[in-house]
Amino acid sequence: MKLENVIVERPYKKVYRCEEGIAKVFEPSHPKADVFNEALNQARVEATGLDIPKVISVSEIDGKWALVVEYKEGKTLEDLMNEHPENMETYMDEFVNLQIQVQEKTSPLLNQLKDKLARQINGLKDVIDATTRYELLTRLDSMPTHHKVCHGDFNPSNVIVSDDGKFYIVDWAHVTQGNASADAAMTYLMFALKDKALADTYLDIFCKKSDTAKQYVQQWLPIIAASALTRKDAMGKDFLMQWIDIIDYQ
Ligand SMILES: Nc1ncnc2c1ncn2[C@@H]1O[C@H](COP(=O)(O)OP(=O)(O)OP(=O)(O)O)[C@@H](O)[C@H]1O
Ligand SMILES: [Mg+2]
């Protein structure tokens, strides 16, 4: 496989254009199982009938694992939002519609979000004290178990808008089945990192369109903020800790 220009570069991977499509090439330190898992997740989501870029292969390139997926020509919704802030309302509307379309799907073999969250919180022994972990796990346990497809990293950089105006969701590494409100809480935090007012606009629209009480999404925030501490693309410990701390006051 011949790699062409780099699209994005992260500490543990590079995304290239290649003849077959897009190649996400991971550093050797990145677990092999995570690469195959991302491919499996994406294949499961394809099977729900959602129109997403198809997985083509997992291959080894120069001793590194690469996930090859179909290329979708276009711009990310993030770029469009930056270039055309005057269209923000329309973009946000479409963005939420897209998230809800995903959440209308089910895929019974995907991992359960609550299990993943519990595992992540239990793994934070060096970062969060035992009392807070207990609070978080108790709250998580009290939340209902749902089975909706949750992208897990739903933000405008993971939406590609083609020239003919079709929207394609990429980056299915974090997909699970679970509660739509937990997925919305993750999206909220990703917006809030950059623009709190925009995050609140997002939440208003999401809650309205999905007929969800805002408090229900807010209840997930400390749990989701804790889970985000385990990610490599961490939103920053100080930012996430603030959102975890609100658990004490509720
Ligand atoms: N199938 C695709 N077609 C066209 N462009 C793509 C495709 N997949 C990814 N891209 C581009 O590459 C960028 C990075 O890809 P991706 O979102 O999969 O990785 P990432 O953001 O580094 O992953 P993570 O969010 O897990 O760190 C996207 O924002 C998009 O610009
Ligand atoms: Mg991405």
XYZ file of N, CA and C and ligand atoms in Angstrom:
782
model
N 0.841 -1.197 0.000
C 0.000 0.000 0.000
C 0.886 1.261 0.000
N 0.526 2.192 -0.851
C 1.322 3.416 -0.949
C 0.598 4.557 -0.225
N 1.284 5.096 0.800
C 0.673 6.201 1.549
C 0.920 7.521 0.829
N -0.076 8.363 0.776
C 0.073 9.674 0.123
C 0.126 10.771 1.189
N -0.536 11.903 0.972
C -0.391 13.011 1.925
C -1.020 12.742 3.295
N -0.437 13.371 4.307
C -0.946 13.241 5.676
C -2.153 14.156 5.842
N -3.229 13.625 6.428
C -4.417 14.463 6.685
C -4.361 15.021 8.105
N -4.110 14.172 9.078
C -3.894 14.674 10.435
C -2.796 13.868 11.120
N -2.188 14.490 12.111
C -1.113 13.847 12.848
C -1.440 13.942 14.326
N -1.408 12.817 15.019
C -1.637 12.800 16.466
C -0.415 12.132 17.091
N -0.267 12.250 18.430
C 0.933 11.658 19.041
C 1.067 10.155 18.755
N -0.038 9.445 18.670
C 0.073 7.991 18.511
C -0.410 7.475 17.161
N -0.734 8.390 16.242
C -1.121 7.932 14.904
C -1.067 9.051 13.877
N -1.033 8.614 12.601
C -1.136 9.577 11.501
C -2.225 9.085 10.574
N -2.991 10.008 10.031
C -4.026 9.640 9.065
C -3.564 10.097 7.684
N -3.476 9.128 6.756
C -3.003 9.433 5.402
C -4.118 9.203 4.382
N -3.974 9.852 3.256
C -4.736 9.517 2.072
C -3.956 8.401 1.395
N -4.645 7.386 0.847
C -3.963 6.351 0.078
C -4.884 5.946 -1.061
N -4.367 5.112 -1.960
C -5.151 4.753 -3.147
C -6.500 4.133 -2.769
N -6.475 3.291 -1.726
C -7.698 2.581 -1.329
C -8.691 3.492 -0.613
N -8.182 4.558 0.033
C -9.073 5.459 0.783
C -8.279 6.284 1.773
N -8.534 5.984 3.065
C -7.853 6.679 4.156
C -7.141 5.611 4.975
N -5.902 5.867 5.374
C -5.207 4.900 6.233
C -4.889 5.577 7.562
N -5.412 5.001 8.657
C -5.038 5.480 9.996
C -3.902 4.577 10.441
N -2.711 5.144 10.525
C -1.519 4.339 10.826
C -1.108 4.613 12.279
N -1.119 3.561 13.096
C -0.881 3.709 14.538
C 0.558 3.411 14.904
N 1.071 4.120 15.882
C 2.412 3.840 16.408
C 2.423 2.442 17.029
N 3.588 1.780 17.021
C 3.656 0.413 17.568
C 3.212 0.338 19.037
N 3.293 1.453 19.762
C 2.882 1.445 21.173
C 1.360 1.293 21.321
N 0.626 1.566 20.256
C -0.844 1.505 20.316
C -1.264 0.033 20.231
N -2.097 -0.443 21.175
C -2.408 -1.877 21.184
C -3.026 -2.375 19.866
N -2.477 -3.463 19.378
C -2.982 -4.110 18.155
C -4.476 -4.371 18.272
N -4.889 -4.836 19.461
C -6.304 -5.172 19.660
C -7.204 -3.956 19.467
N -6.713 -2.774 19.830
C -7.534 -1.561 19.663
C -7.780 -1.255 18.185
N -6.783 -1.553 17.361
C -6.930 -1.290 15.920
C -7.965 -2.246 15.326
N -7.826 -3.534 15.668
C -8.806 -4.518 15.172
C -10.187 -4.239 15.763
N -10.217 -3.777 16.990
C -11.503 -3.460 17.623
C -12.199 -2.300 16.910
N -11.419 -1.294 16.527
C -12.017 -0.165 15.801
C -12.604 -0.653 14.472
N -11.886 -1.566 13.805
C -12.384 -2.109 12.531
C -13.679 -2.893 12.763
N -13.681 -3.699 13.816
C -14.882 -4.501 14.128
C -16.065 -3.593 14.469
N -15.813 -2.595 15.300
C -16.871 -1.645 15.667
C -17.478 -1.011 14.427
N -16.593 -0.560 13.547
C -17.076 0.148 12.360
C -17.887 -0.798 11.480
N -17.435 -2.048 11.369
C -18.182 -3.027 10.577
C -19.558 -3.282 11.197
N -19.624 -3.303 12.512
C -20.924 -3.503 13.170
C -21.852 -2.331 12.877
N -21.301 -1.120 12.883
C -22.137 0.055 12.610
C -22.588 0.055 11.148
N -21.703 -0.354 10.246
C -22.110 -0.477 8.833
C -23.333 -1.375 8.724
N -23.335 -2.445 9.501
C -24.418 -3.434 9.428
C -25.756 -2.895 9.928
N -25.745 -1.770 10.630
C -27.022 -1.195 11.081
C -27.746 -0.490 9.935
N -27.027 -0.288 8.817
C -27.640 0.401 7.687
C -27.290 1.885 7.628
N -26.582 2.397 8.647
C -26.141 3.805 8.589
C -25.149 3.946 7.434
N -25.262 5.053 6.717
C -24.388 5.271 5.568
C -23.088 5.923 6.030
N -22.125 5.088 6.390
C -20.835 5.581 6.898
C -19.720 5.046 5.988
N -18.525 5.632 6.045
C -17.417 5.086 5.255
C -17.167 3.626 5.648
N -16.973 2.770 4.652
C -16.823 1.339 4.946
C -15.378 1.001 5.322
N -15.237 0.028 6.217
C -13.896 -0.474 6.544
C -13.415 -1.310 5.382
N -12.179 -1.118 4.985
C -11.643 -1.897 3.871
C -10.695 -2.987 4.386
N -9.765 -2.613 5.251
C -8.832 -3.618 5.762
C -8.089 -3.136 6.998
N -7.451 -4.093 7.668
C -6.424 -3.771 8.669
C -5.145 -4.375 8.105
N -4.114 -3.572 7.879
C -2.876 -4.107 7.302
C -1.674 -3.624 8.084
N -0.545 -4.270 7.822
C 0.693 -3.868 8.471
C 1.532 -3.080 7.472
N 1.922 -1.864 7.869
C 2.760 -1.033 6.988
C 3.997 -0.630 7.777
N 5.149 -1.057 7.309
C 6.425 -0.739 7.985
C 6.361 -1.029 9.484
N 5.822 -2.179 9.826
C 5.781 -2.574 11.231
C 4.721 -1.866 12.054
N 3.836 -1.109 11.396
C 2.759 -0.436 12.128
C 1.406 -0.925 11.612
N 0.432 -0.954 12.515
C -0.909 -1.369 12.106
C -1.662 -0.199 11.502
N -2.345 -0.466 10.404
C -3.096 0.586 9.717
C -4.529 0.131 9.476
N -5.456 1.012 9.773
C -6.868 0.770 9.498
C -7.217 1.547 8.234
N -7.677 0.811 7.221
C -7.980 1.465 5.942
C -9.489 1.552 5.776
N -9.974 2.761 5.540
C -11.415 2.957 5.349
C -11.666 3.770 4.083
N -12.867 3.633 3.599
C -13.300 4.347 2.395
C -13.123 5.867 2.582
N -12.697 6.518 1.530
C -12.510 7.984 1.597
C -13.805 8.696 1.233
N -14.141 9.710 2.012
C -15.286 10.552 1.664
C -14.757 11.951 1.423
N -14.950 12.401 0.217
C -14.466 13.736 -0.144
C -15.352 14.804 0.502
N -14.720 15.813 1.041
C -15.505 16.910 1.612
C -14.724 17.629 2.697
N -15.431 18.442 3.449
C -14.817 19.168 4.556
C -15.423 18.664 5.847
N -14.686 18.787 6.949
C -15.310 18.408 8.218
C -16.300 19.512 8.609
N -17.272 19.110 9.380
C -18.259 20.081 9.862
C -17.576 21.115 10.764
N -16.509 20.688 11.417
C -15.744 21.636 12.256
C -15.175 22.772 11.401
N -14.570 22.405 10.271
C -14.035 23.428 9.368
C -15.147 24.338 8.872
N -16.272 23.740 8.495
C -17.388 24.554 7.984
C -17.916 25.507 9.055
N -17.990 25.018 10.295
C -18.459 25.886 11.388
C -17.511 27.064 11.589
N -16.193 26.789 11.445
C -15.216 27.869 11.591
C -15.268 28.851 10.426
N -15.473 28.309 9.226
C -15.473 29.167 8.035
C -16.754 29.974 7.890
N -17.855 29.380 8.320
C -19.162 30.039 8.140
C -19.938 30.117 9.454
N -19.429 30.902 10.414
C -20.145 30.990 11.700
C -21.575 31.500 11.537
N -21.834 32.201 10.454
C -23.196 32.720 10.222
C -24.191 31.574 10.007
N -23.689 30.397 9.638
C -24.594 29.248 9.418
C -24.660 28.316 10.621
N -24.141 28.759 11.759
C -24.017 27.874 12.914
C -25.333 27.196 13.294
N -26.406 27.957 13.238
C -27.697 27.407 13.654
C -28.097 26.198 12.801
N -27.932 26.357 11.489
C -28.263 25.258 10.566
C -27.331 24.069 10.787
N -26.028 24.372 10.923
C -25.063 23.292 11.130
C -25.391 22.505 12.407
N -25.689 23.238 13.476
C -25.955 22.590 14.755
C -27.218 21.730 14.668
N -28.186 22.237 13.943
C -29.424 21.506 13.746
C -29.163 20.166 13.039
N -28.383 20.229 11.963
C -28.047 19.023 11.188
C -27.201 18.068 12.027
N -26.304 18.648 12.802
C -25.401 17.867 13.642
C -26.206 17.035 14.651
N -27.169 17.678 15.288
C -27.994 16.970 16.270
C -28.892 15.931 15.577
N -29.449 16.293 14.430
C -30.257 15.314 13.693
C -29.459 14.046 13.425
N -28.198 14.245 13.059
C -27.320 13.129 12.716
C -27.062 12.242 13.941
N -26.808 12.884 15.066
C -26.557 12.124 16.303
C -27.796 11.300 16.677
N -28.955 11.914 16.517
C -30.188 11.206 16.878
C -30.443 10.035 15.904
N -30.093 10.234 14.633
C -30.227 9.134 13.657
C -29.392 7.921 14.075
N -28.184 8.200 14.559
C -27.315 7.104 15.019
C -27.967 6.412 16.220
N -28.453 7.233 17.162
C -29.013 6.705 18.411
C -30.321 5.942 18.192
N -30.923 6.120 17.019
C -32.143 5.352 16.717
C -31.810 3.916 16.337
N -30.520 3.643 16.071
C -30.106 2.303 15.675
C -29.791 1.458 16.900
N -29.862 0.147 16.716
C -29.373 -0.766 17.747
C -28.376 -1.718 17.093
N -27.488 -2.255 17.907
C -26.476 -3.178 17.415
C -26.064 -4.035 18.609
N -26.792 -5.153 18.810
C -26.704 -5.890 20.083
C -25.325 -6.434 20.452
N -24.409 -6.502 19.473
C -23.094 -7.065 19.803
C -22.065 -6.016 20.215
N -22.424 -4.757 20.113
C -21.495 -3.723 20.583
C -21.335 -3.810 22.096
N -20.194 -3.346 22.599
C -19.992 -3.324 24.045
C -21.023 -2.410 24.702
N -21.335 -2.742 25.945
C -22.303 -1.932 26.696
C -21.565 -0.729 27.313
N -22.114 0.448 27.066
C -21.483 1.688 27.544
C -21.273 1.690 29.057
N -22.274 1.238 29.809
C -22.134 1.269 31.273
C -20.989 0.380 31.753
N -20.793 -0.756 31.085
C -19.669 -1.635 31.463
C -18.340 -0.935 31.194
N -18.275 -0.293 30.035
C -17.035 0.388 29.659
C -16.736 1.533 30.632
N -17.783 2.277 30.996
C -17.592 3.407 31.914
C -17.127 2.924 33.293
N -17.731 1.841 33.768
C -17.349 1.303 35.080
C -15.879 0.870 35.066
N -15.484 0.228 33.978
C -14.093 -0.229 33.844
C -13.148 0.976 33.833
N -13.541 2.005 33.094
C -12.676 3.185 33.004
C -12.549 3.873 34.366
N -13.674 4.013 35.076
C -13.632 4.702 36.379
C -12.823 3.878 37.386
N -12.994 2.573 37.352
C -12.211 1.709 38.244
C -10.713 1.795 37.961
N -10.382 2.168 36.743
C -8.964 2.261 36.366
C -8.330 3.596 36.722
N -9.075 4.464 37.403
C -8.567 5.814 37.674
C -8.028 5.965 39.100
N -7.519 4.871 39.653
C -7.105 4.868 41.057
C -6.067 5.930 41.387
N -5.198 6.245 40.423
C -4.152 7.242 40.698
C -4.625 8.682 40.491
N -5.812 8.835 39.942
C -6.252 10.183 39.543
C -7.421 10.688 40.386
N -8.337 9.766 40.727
C -9.531 10.163 41.478
C -9.558 9.364 42.778
N -9.843 10.049 43.901
C -9.808 9.352 45.194
C -10.959 8.340 45.302
N -10.824 7.420 46.241
C -11.755 6.285 46.355
C -13.181 6.754 46.618
N -13.344 7.810 47.416
C -14.686 8.306 47.731
C -15.393 8.808 46.477
N -14.694 9.594 45.715
C -15.289 10.126 44.482
C -15.566 8.996 43.485
N -14.644 8.058 43.367
C -14.875 6.919 42.457
C -16.128 6.168 42.871
N -16.297 5.993 44.184
C -17.479 5.294 44.703
C -18.757 6.054 44.334
N -18.722 7.381 44.529
C -19.874 8.226 44.152
C -20.210 8.063 42.669
N -19.173 8.111 41.859
C -19.374 8.019 40.408
C -19.943 6.657 40.024
N -19.381 5.603 40.625
C -19.833 4.249 40.287
C -21.257 4.004 40.788
N -21.591 4.590 41.950
C -22.942 4.437 42.486
C -23.949 5.134 41.570
N -23.572 6.331 41.145
C -24.483 7.031 40.234
C -24.627 6.258 38.918
N -23.507 5.788 38.399
C -23.540 5.034 37.129
C -24.479 3.833 37.250
N -24.364 3.149 38.368
C -25.169 1.955 38.602
C -26.667 2.278 38.637
N -26.970 3.486 39.104
C -28.380 3.859 39.234
C -28.985 4.304 37.895
N -28.146 4.529 36.917
C -28.657 4.975 35.617
C -29.259 3.776 34.869
N -30.330 3.998 34.111
C -30.929 2.877 33.391
C -29.988 2.338 32.298
N -30.177 1.094 31.930
C -29.357 0.494 30.871
C -30.132 0.565 29.556
N -29.629 1.342 28.616
C -30.259 1.447 27.295
C -29.385 0.772 26.241
N -29.920 0.667 25.043
C -29.220 -0.093 23.987
C -29.137 0.674 22.678
N -28.938 1.973 22.789
C -28.861 2.778 21.563
C -27.414 2.868 21.094
N -27.221 2.923 19.786
C -25.855 3.090 19.291
C -25.367 4.488 19.679
N -24.231 4.512 20.400
C -23.627 5.767 20.861
C -22.243 5.896 20.225
N -22.038 6.917 19.442
C -20.760 7.100 18.738
C -19.605 7.216 19.726
N -19.803 7.971 20.791
C -18.794 8.046 21.849
C -17.791 9.180 21.677
N -17.725 9.745 20.465
C -16.791 10.849 20.215
C -17.439 11.762 19.181
N -18.748 11.985 19.396
C -19.526 12.703 18.388
C -19.272 14.200 18.499
N -18.439 14.699 17.606
C -18.120 16.135 17.562
C -17.935 16.517 16.097
N -17.985 17.825 15.791
C -17.994 18.229 14.377
C -16.745 17.828 13.583
N -15.625 17.503 14.254
C -14.448 17.075 13.483
C -14.607 15.650 12.967
N -15.599 14.952 13.483
C -15.839 13.580 13.029
C -17.020 13.475 12.064
N -17.416 14.608 11.523
C -18.478 14.613 10.514
C -17.914 15.212 9.235
N -18.012 14.479 8.153
C -17.534 14.989 6.867
C -18.742 15.365 6.027
N -18.719 16.584 5.516
C -19.820 17.059 4.682
C -19.329 17.068 3.242
N -19.977 16.275 2.404
C -19.543 16.202 0.997
C -20.070 17.419 0.239
N -19.528 17.600 -0.964
C -19.917 18.781 -1.750
C -21.408 18.804 -2.054
N -22.002 17.609 -2.176
C -23.445 17.586 -2.453
C -24.272 17.640 -1.158
N -23.597 17.968 -0.035
C -24.325 18.235 1.206
C -24.678 17.004 2.030
N -24.107 15.826 1.684
C -24.376 14.638 2.513
C -23.417 14.621 3.702
N -23.898 14.100 4.821
C -23.092 14.048 6.044
C -22.629 12.608 6.307
N -21.340 12.453 6.549
C -20.793 11.134 6.863
C -20.073 11.182 8.209
N -20.368 10.215 9.057
C -19.716 10.187 10.369
C -18.511 9.257 10.308
N -17.363 9.752 10.789
C -16.146 8.926 10.815
C -15.719 8.690 12.263
N -14.648 7.906 12.426
C -13.998 7.741 13.714
C -14.881 6.966 14.706
N -15.041 5.683 14.456
C -15.931 4.849 15.261
C -15.186 4.073 16.345
N -14.010 4.565 16.732
C -13.189 3.851 17.719
C -13.901 3.681 19.057
N -14.776 4.629 19.419
C -15.354 4.635 20.768
C -16.813 4.191 20.805
N -17.324 3.643 19.715
C -18.760 3.336 19.670
C -19.142 2.217 20.665
N -20.313 2.377 21.283
C -20.861 1.361 22.196
C -22.378 1.374 22.014
N -23.060 0.535 22.795
C -24.511 0.675 22.888
C -24.833 1.123 24.313
N -25.754 2.070 24.432
C -26.041 2.585 25.768
C -27.035 3.728 25.729
N -26.823 4.693 26.648
C -27.787 5.782 26.825
C -27.449 6.974 25.948
N -28.439 7.414 25.193
C -28.260 8.566 24.323
C -27.786 9.788 25.119
N -28.283 9.937 26.344
C -27.915 11.110 27.147
C -26.447 11.078 27.562
N -25.910 9.901 27.746
C -24.483 9.783 28.072
C -23.656 10.215 26.863
N -24.102 9.829 25.686
C -23.420 10.224 24.453
C -23.494 11.742 24.277
N -24.654 12.300 24.596
C -24.825 13.760 24.499
C -23.930 14.467 25.514
N -23.743 13.855 26.692
C -22.876 14.458 27.715
C -21.442 14.548 27.193
N -20.986 13.529 26.485
C -19.633 13.565 25.908
C -19.528 14.675 24.862
N -20.526 14.773 24.009
C -20.514 15.834 22.990
C -20.513 17.203 23.664
N -21.328 17.331 24.714
C -21.395 18.597 25.453
C -20.006 19.001 25.973
N -19.309 18.048 26.594
C -17.988 18.356 27.156
C -16.997 18.768 26.068
N -17.082 18.112 24.913
C -16.150 18.462 23.837
C -16.402 19.884 23.329
N -17.671 20.284 23.260
C -17.974 21.680 22.906
C -17.520 22.618 24.027
N -17.820 22.235 25.280
C -17.558 23.115 26.427
C -16.073 23.437 26.571
N -15.233 22.498 26.152
C -13.787 22.720 26.210
C -13.402 23.960 25.408
N -14.112 24.178 24.306
C -13.761 25.293 23.419
C -14.676 26.492 23.605
N -15.962 26.239 23.887
C -16.941 27.328 23.857
C -18.182 26.900 24.662
N -18.242 27.393 25.903
C -19.310 26.986 26.819
C -20.701 27.372 26.280
N -20.782 28.563 25.681
C -22.075 29.019 25.167
C -22.547 28.102 24.039
N -21.620 27.696 23.201
C -21.972 26.801 22.095
C -22.405 25.433 22.640
N -21.718 24.990 23.700
C -22.081 23.717 24.335
C -23.521 23.790 24.852
N -23.874 24.918 25.453
C -25.228 25.064 25.986
C -26.273 25.118 24.861
N -25.901 25.755 23.754
C -26.799 25.766 22.587
C -27.014 24.335 22.095
N -25.895 23.600 21.984
C -25.988 22.200 21.559
C -26.957 21.424 22.461
N -26.769 21.596 23.765
C -27.573 20.815 24.705
C -29.063 21.168 24.592
N -29.337 22.456 24.427
C -30.733 22.876 24.247
C -31.359 22.163 23.049
N -30.634 22.184 21.937
C -31.180 21.595 20.706
C -31.324 20.079 20.854
N -30.285 19.450 21.430
C -30.354 17.991 21.606
C -31.557 17.611 22.462
N -31.725 18.310 23.581
C -32.803 17.958 24.514
C -34.170 18.184 23.885
N -34.278 19.247 23.121
C -35.544 19.546 22.463
C -35.881 18.467 21.437
N -34.929 18.190 20.563
C -35.189 17.243 19.478
C -35.405 15.817 19.978
N -34.718 15.455 21.058
C -34.831 14.071 21.535
C -35.815 13.965 22.701
N -36.462 15.083 23.032
C -37.415 15.119 24.142
C -36.799 14.561 25.428
N -35.610 15.075 25.731
C -34.866 14.645 26.922
C -34.799 15.804 27.918
N -34.941 15.496 29.200
C -34.761 16.528 30.229
C -33.275 16.859 30.331
N -32.965 18.134 30.420
C -31.569 18.563 30.472
C -30.849 17.961 31.687
N -31.593 17.874 32.805
C -30.967 17.338 34.029
C -30.468 15.900 33.826
N -31.149 15.197 32.925
C -30.786 13.804 32.696
C -29.406 13.718 32.035
N -29.153 14.617 31.085
C -27.824 14.683 30.460
C -26.810 15.163 31.494
N -27.213 16.162 32.295
C -26.291 16.732 33.290
C -25.865 15.703 34.337
N -26.763 14.776 34.650
C -26.407 13.724 35.614
C -25.250 12.859 35.115
N -25.149 12.763 33.796
C -24.066 11.951 33.234
C -22.728 12.692 33.211
N -22.752 14.010 33.321
C -21.518 14.779 33.075
C -20.325 14.341 33.926
N -20.486 14.199 35.263
C -19.303 13.787 36.048
C -18.799 12.395 35.649
N -19.705 11.502 35.337
C -19.315 10.136 34.946
C -18.540 10.169 33.627
N -19.065 10.933 32.688
C -18.437 11.001 31.361
C -17.105 11.757 31.434
N -17.075 12.808 32.271
C -15.812 13.547 32.433
C -14.741 12.609 32.997
N -15.118 11.768 33.956
C -14.151 10.813 34.526
C -13.666 9.845 33.456
N -14.599 9.341 32.653
C -14.207 8.380 31.619
C -13.255 9.028 30.613
N -13.465 10.313 30.353
C -12.624 10.997 29.362
C -11.186 11.150 29.849
N -10.972 11.055 31.180
C -9.603 11.121 31.715
C -8.749 9.954 31.215
N -9.391 8.867 30.824
C -8.648 7.675 30.400
C -8.244 7.744 28.935
N -8.740 8.739 28.218
C -8.463 8.779 26.787
C -7.104 9.388 26.481
N -6.539 8.947 25.377
C -5.227 9.474 24.977
C -5.354 10.902 24.494
N -6.511 11.208 23.876
C -6.713 12.569 23.372
C -7.321 13.412 24.493
N -6.877 13.141 25.729
C -7.465 13.730 26.928
C -7.770 15.217 26.747
N -8.948 15.622 27.257
C -9.368 17.006 27.118
C -8.609 17.896 28.099
N -7.736 17.301 28.882
C -7.017 18.105 29.866
C -7.573 17.787 31.234
N -6.646 17.437 32.142
C -7.060 16.962 33.450
C -7.822 18.030 34.234
N -7.331 19.270 34.212
C -7.967 20.327 35.018
C -9.399 20.570 34.566
N -9.583 20.633 33.264
C -10.926 20.845 32.697
C -11.865 19.716 33.147
N -11.431 18.474 33.010
C -12.304 17.337 33.332
C -12.575 17.249 34.833
N -11.547 17.557 35.646
C -11.703 17.495 37.102
C -12.802 18.447 37.582
N -12.913 19.603 36.945
C -13.982 20.554 37.313
C -15.364 19.922 37.128
N -15.486 19.158 36.061
C -16.791 18.552 35.771
C -17.067 17.348 36.662
N -15.989 16.715 37.133
C -16.169 15.591 38.053
C -16.584 16.123 39.425
N -16.009 17.261 39.805
C -16.249 17.835 41.129
C -17.707 18.198 41.380
N -18.446 18.501 40.303
C -19.831 18.936 40.539
C -20.680 17.824 41.162
N -20.177 16.608 41.145
C -20.954 15.507 41.730
C -21.230 15.738 43.218
N -20.325 16.403 43.898
C -20.462 16.612 45.341
C -21.640 17.516 45.700
N -22.044 18.348 44.756
C -23.018 19.380 45.085
C -24.434 19.034 44.643
N -24.622 17.828 44.095
C -25.946 17.522 43.553
C -26.771 16.678 44.505
N -13.310 8.222 5.682
C -12.787 9.435 5.649
N -12.869 10.200 4.549
C -12.315 11.426 4.519
N -11.647 11.994 5.544
C -11.532 11.289 6.670
C -12.087 9.975 6.788
N -11.800 9.519 8.018
C -11.122 10.498 8.634
N -10.951 11.565 7.840
C -10.254 12.829 8.184
O -9.227 12.553 9.095
C -9.464 13.214 10.347
C -9.032 12.320 11.490
O -9.667 11.050 11.409
P -10.343 10.376 12.662
O -11.390 11.293 13.169
O -10.746 9.031 12.273
O -9.116 10.313 13.648
P -8.860 11.101 15.007
O -9.707 12.311 15.125
O -7.406 11.253 15.143
O -9.330 10.044 16.004
P -9.618 10.245 17.529
O -10.736 11.253 17.591
O -9.998 8.876 17.961
O -8.342 10.762 18.114
C -10.952 13.554 10.350
O -11.221 14.648 11.168
C -11.182 13.823 8.871
O -10.740 15.121 8.535
Mg -11.708 12.343 14.926
